[in-house]
mmCIF file of C-alpha atoms in Angstrom:
data_model
loop_
_atom_site.group_PDB
_atom_site.id
_atom_site.type_symbol
_atom_site.label_atom_id
_atom_site.label_comp_id
_atom_site.label_asym_id
_atom_site.label_seq_id
_atom_site.Cartn_x
_atom_site.Cartn_y
_atom_site.Cartn_z
ATOM 1 C CA MET A 784 29.121 33.469 -147.642
ATOM 2 C CA LYS A 785 25.770 31.778 -146.996
ATOM 3 C CA TYR A 786 27.549 28.599 -145.886
ATOM 4 C CA LEU A 787 29.875 30.525 -143.568
ATOM 5 C CA ILE A 788 26.885 32.096 -141.838
ATOM 6 C CA ILE A 789 25.235 28.680 -141.463
ATOM 7 C CA LEU A 790 28.462 27.190 -140.064
ATOM 8 C CA GLY A 791 28.777 30.142 -137.659
ATOM 9 C CA VAL A 792 25.227 29.644 -136.413
ATOM 10 C CA ILE A 793 25.841 25.903 -135.965
ATOM 11 C CA ALA A 794 29.041 26.615 -134.010
ATOM 12 C CA ILE A 795 27.278 29.100 -131.729
ATOM 13 C CA LEU A 796 24.373 26.712 -131.140
ATOM 14 C CA GLY A 797 26.834 23.903 -130.429
ATOM 15 C CA TYR A 798 28.668 26.018 -127.860
ATOM 16 C CA PHE A 799 25.518 27.124 -126.061
ATOM 17 C CA GLY A 800 24.000 23.648 -126.339
ATOM 18 C CA LEU A 801 26.954 22.140 -124.484
ATOM 19 C CA LYS A 802 27.143 25.005 -122.031
ATOM 20 C CA TYR A 803 23.473 24.985 -121.096
ATOM 21 C CA PHE A 804 22.197 21.504 -121.960
ATOM 22 C CA GLY A 805 25.250 19.286 -121.581
ATOM 23 C CA PRO A 806 26.952 17.915 -118.486
ATOM 24 C CA ALA A 807 28.292 20.452 -116.008
ATOM 25 C CA GLN A 808 31.169 19.843 -113.617
ATOM 26 C CA LYS A 809 32.263 21.529 -110.414
ATOM 27 C CA PRO A 810 34.781 24.302 -111.027
ATOM 28 C CA GLU A 811 38.176 23.887 -109.322
ATOM 29 C CA GLY A 812 38.469 25.430 -105.874
ATOM 30 C CA VAL A 813 34.726 25.810 -105.263
ATOM 31 C CA ASN A 814 33.279 24.261 -102.121
ATOM 32 C CA SER A 815 29.763 23.863 -100.803
ATOM 33 C CA THR A 816 28.564 26.003 -97.930
ATOM 34 C CA ALA A 817 26.129 23.455 -96.485
ATOM 35 C CA SER A 818 26.610 19.719 -96.036
ATOM 36 C CA ILE A 819 24.493 17.299 -98.047
ATOM 37 C CA TYR A 820 24.961 14.930 -95.098
ATOM 38 C CA ASP A 821 22.691 17.106 -92.956
ATOM 39 C CA TYR A 822 19.714 16.066 -95.114
ATOM 40 C CA THR A 823 17.343 13.124 -94.905
ATOM 41 C CA TYR A 824 14.722 11.624 -97.150
ATOM 42 C CA LYS A 825 11.872 9.238 -96.653
ATOM 43 C CA ALA A 826 12.373 5.935 -98.473
ATOM 44 C CA ILE A 827 9.590 4.611 -100.657
ATOM 45 C CA ASP A 828 8.706 2.202 -97.828
ATOM 46 C CA GLY A 829 8.367 5.127 -95.373
ATOM 47 C CA LYS A 830 11.655 4.749 -93.468
ATOM 48 C CA GLU A 831 13.653 7.909 -92.730
ATOM 49 C CA ILE A 832 17.127 7.751 -94.347
ATOM 50 C CA LYS A 833 20.027 10.020 -93.379
ATOM 51 C CA LEU A 834 22.347 10.896 -96.251
ATOM 52 C CA SER A 835 25.188 10.734 -93.732
ATOM 53 C CA ALA A 836 24.792 6.932 -94.008
ATOM 54 C CA TYR A 837 26.350 7.265 -97.494
ATOM 55 C CA LYS A 838 29.529 9.081 -96.369
ATOM 56 C CA GLY A 839 32.561 7.641 -98.112
ATOM 57 C CA LYS A 840 30.635 6.778 -101.293
ATOM 58 C CA LYS A 841 29.643 8.859 -104.261
ATOM 59 C CA ILE A 842 25.887 9.480 -104.523
ATOM 60 C CA LEU A 843 24.016 9.736 -107.819
ATOM 61 C CA PHE A 844 20.671 11.498 -107.326
ATOM 62 C CA VAL A 845 18.167 10.873 -110.133
ATOM 63 C CA ASN A 846 14.604 12.160 -110.434
ATOM 64 C CA VAL A 847 12.717 9.250 -111.980
ATOM 65 C CA ALA A 848 9.331 8.643 -113.607
ATOM 66 C CA SER A 849 7.517 5.500 -114.740
ATOM 67 C CA ASN A 850 5.922 6.848 -117.936
ATOM 68 C CA CYS A 851 8.829 8.698 -119.539
ATOM 69 C CA GLY A 852 10.818 8.065 -122.695
ATOM 70 C CA PHE A 853 13.871 7.827 -120.417
ATOM 71 C CA THR A 854 12.270 5.209 -118.116
ATOM 72 C CA PRO A 855 14.369 2.392 -119.671
ATOM 73 C CA GLN A 856 17.342 4.059 -117.928
ATOM 74 C CA TYR A 857 16.194 2.132 -114.849
ATOM 75 C CA ASP A 858 18.015 -0.873 -116.389
ATOM 76 C CA ASP A 859 21.237 1.123 -116.708
ATOM 77 C CA LEU A 860 20.845 2.612 -113.230
ATOM 78 C CA GLU A 861 20.408 -0.843 -111.696
ATOM 79 C CA LYS A 862 23.421 -2.184 -113.625
ATOM 80 C CA LEU A 863 25.559 0.773 -112.516
ATOM 81 C CA ALA A 864 24.379 0.425 -108.902
ATOM 82 C CA ARG A 865 25.397 -3.250 -108.853
ATOM 83 C CA GLU A 866 28.740 -2.704 -110.597
ATOM 84 C CA GLN A 867 29.739 0.281 -108.428
ATOM 85 C CA GLN A 868 28.155 -0.748 -105.109
ATOM 86 C CA ASP A 869 31.482 -0.499 -103.274
ATOM 87 C CA LYS A 870 32.091 3.067 -104.537
ATOM 88 C CA MET A 871 28.675 4.655 -104.923
ATOM 89 C CA VAL A 872 24.968 4.595 -104.198
ATOM 90 C CA ILE A 873 22.169 5.642 -106.525
ATOM 91 C CA VAL A 874 19.051 7.188 -105.021
ATOM 92 C CA GLY A 875 15.952 7.460 -107.201
ATOM 93 C CA PHE A 876 13.488 10.241 -106.435
ATOM 94 C CA PRO A 877 10.122 9.635 -108.130
ATOM 95 C CA ALA A 878 8.583 12.961 -109.143
ATOM 96 C CA ASN A 879 5.538 13.987 -111.158
ATOM 97 C CA ASP A 880 6.888 17.439 -112.040
ATOM 98 C CA PHE A 881 7.487 16.915 -115.753
ATOM 99 C CA GLY A 882 4.677 15.927 -118.078
ATOM 100 C CA GLY A 883 2.688 14.155 -115.342
ATOM 101 C CA GLN A 884 4.818 11.089 -116.061
ATOM 102 C CA GLU A 885 4.849 9.727 -112.497
ATOM 103 C CA PRO A 886 1.172 9.622 -111.484
ATOM 104 C CA GLY A 887 1.410 6.481 -109.308
ATOM 105 C CA THR A 888 1.416 6.067 -105.548
ATOM 106 C CA ASP A 889 4.586 5.025 -103.711
ATOM 107 C CA ASP A 890 3.384 1.401 -103.635
ATOM 108 C CA GLU A 891 2.602 1.442 -107.375
ATOM 109 C CA ILE A 892 5.983 3.006 -108.178
ATOM 110 C CA ALA A 893 7.879 0.483 -106.018
ATOM 111 C CA SER A 894 6.034 -2.406 -107.632
ATOM 112 C CA PHE A 895 6.607 -1.027 -111.146
ATOM 113 C CA CYS A 896 10.348 -0.597 -110.544
ATOM 114 C CA ARG A 897 10.780 -4.014 -108.959
ATOM 115 C CA LEU A 898 8.704 -5.963 -111.500
ATOM 116 C CA ASN A 899 9.814 -4.214 -114.698
ATOM 117 C CA TYR A 900 13.436 -3.315 -113.938
ATOM 118 C CA GLY A 901 14.491 -5.319 -110.872
ATOM 119 C CA VAL A 902 15.412 -2.114 -109.052
ATOM 120 C CA THR A 903 17.293 -2.750 -105.812
ATOM 121 C CA PHE A 904 18.967 0.645 -105.334
ATOM 122 C CA PRO A 905 17.370 3.019 -102.798
ATOM 123 C CA MET A 906 14.180 4.746 -103.883
ATOM 124 C CA ALA A 907 12.668 7.726 -102.080
ATOM 125 C CA GLU A 908 9.008 8.398 -101.613
ATOM 126 C CA LYS A 909 7.435 10.467 -104.380
ATOM 127 C CA ILE A 910 8.531 14.102 -104.040
ATOM 128 C CA SER A 911 8.712 17.340 -105.995
ATOM 129 C CA VAL A 912 12.058 18.263 -107.573
ATOM 130 C CA ALA A 913 10.937 21.644 -108.907
ATOM 131 C CA GLY A 914 8.900 24.661 -107.856
ATOM 132 C CA GLU A 915 7.729 25.789 -104.446
ATOM 133 C CA GLY A 916 7.253 22.273 -103.065
ATOM 134 C CA MET A 917 10.796 21.216 -103.983
ATOM 135 C CA HIS A 918 12.299 18.638 -101.600
ATOM 136 C CA PRO A 919 15.149 20.040 -99.433
ATOM 137 C CA ILE A 920 17.717 17.698 -101.027
ATOM 138 C CA TYR A 921 16.860 19.142 -104.437
ATOM 139 C CA LYS A 922 17.091 22.640 -102.999
ATOM 140 C CA TRP A 923 20.679 21.817 -101.985
ATOM 141 C CA LEU A 924 21.434 20.287 -105.403
ATOM 142 C CA THR A 925 20.085 23.347 -107.253
ATOM 143 C CA ASP A 926 21.120 26.284 -105.041
ATOM 144 C CA LYS A 927 24.713 27.441 -105.474
ATOM 145 C CA SER A 928 24.577 29.219 -102.124
ATOM 146 C CA LEU A 929 24.236 25.724 -100.603
ATOM 147 C CA ASN A 930 26.195 23.430 -102.941
ATOM 148 C CA GLY A 931 28.882 25.952 -103.908
ATOM 149 C CA TRP A 932 28.461 26.249 -107.672
ATOM 150 C CA ASN A 933 25.324 24.870 -109.339
ATOM 151 C CA SER A 934 21.986 26.621 -109.700
ATOM 152 C CA ALA A 935 20.532 24.463 -112.500
ATOM 153 C CA GLY A 936 17.437 22.475 -111.627
ATOM 154 C CA PRO A 937 16.219 19.367 -113.423
ATOM 155 C CA LYS A 938 14.928 20.087 -116.910
ATOM 156 C CA TRP A 939 13.104 16.745 -117.222
ATOM 157 C CA ASN A 940 12.868 13.286 -115.681
ATOM 158 C CA PHE A 941 16.117 11.299 -115.190
ATOM 159 C CA HIS A 942 18.265 14.397 -114.601
ATOM 160 C CA LYS A 943 21.336 13.344 -112.594
ATOM 161 C CA TYR A 944 23.453 14.949 -109.863
ATOM 162 C CA LEU A 945 26.697 13.309 -108.749
ATOM 163 C CA VAL A 946 28.031 14.031 -105.250
ATOM 164 C CA SER A 947 31.545 13.040 -104.117
ATOM 165 C CA GLU A 948 32.528 10.752 -101.257
ATOM 166 C CA THR A 949 33.025 13.861 -99.130
ATOM 167 C CA GLY A 950 29.681 15.452 -99.951
ATOM 168 C CA GLU A 951 30.704 17.905 -102.694
ATOM 169 C CA LEU A 952 28.527 18.282 -105.787
ATOM 170 C CA LEU A 953 30.780 17.046 -108.607
ATOM 171 C CA ALA A 954 28.656 17.146 -111.743
ATOM 172 C CA VAL A 955 25.184 17.561 -113.206
ATOM 173 C CA PHE A 956 23.979 15.500 -116.168
ATOM 174 C CA PRO A 957 20.922 16.035 -118.365
ATOM 175 C CA SER A 958 18.320 13.321 -118.874
ATOM 176 C CA ARG A 959 19.798 12.095 -122.130
ATOM 177 C CA THR A 960 23.116 11.219 -120.422
ATOM 178 C CA LYS A 961 22.902 7.491 -119.788
ATOM 179 C CA PRO A 962 23.958 6.198 -116.357
ATOM 180 C CA GLY A 963 26.742 4.102 -117.911
ATOM 181 C CA SER A 964 28.057 6.943 -120.064
ATOM 182 C CA ALA A 965 31.770 7.718 -120.316
ATOM 183 C CA GLU A 966 31.159 11.095 -118.615
ATOM 184 C CA ILE A 967 29.701 9.481 -115.514
ATOM 185 C CA LEU A 968 32.052 6.493 -115.425
ATOM 186 C CA ALA A 969 35.095 8.802 -115.624
ATOM 187 C CA LEU A 970 33.991 10.488 -112.389
ATOM 188 C CA LEU A 971 33.507 7.168 -110.587
ATOM 189 C CA LYS A 972 37.185 6.167 -110.837
#
């Protein structure tokens, strides 16, 4: 009986762990109410970038940090960006919202990414991805009244949001999901 209770608890935790901490995908028939293509961001070099420039490609939004246990994912992000450049674009959004793990200036962050990981994919200026100062793009990504279905915000650095070629939010991936994972690659086909 003791083992049955333990197995039951493990099963329940497994279910809720996947439901709340695993990847999430867009339910069938749900559409966004606002267009992601109406948004802009400032690149790390200060240039204004319109997301409409990425129409026709999938977009992977990732909140990044230089001093995080997940920082080595920059290698995987760069590899994925190069391999899928005809189908998708990755945009990194440096943020200091979790654990103070992105304390640098835009210039320091750009230099760190270039020198340590050879990052060539687009990087935004440092923003906030949580709380009252949340960047408008992250408001769209985390507000189901705007994106159609998702209200989950980033739980930590390197949280990922995948948007389709037509601007629909397809899936949300937790930090531990690697950029080259089967879950992400399956959605890039």
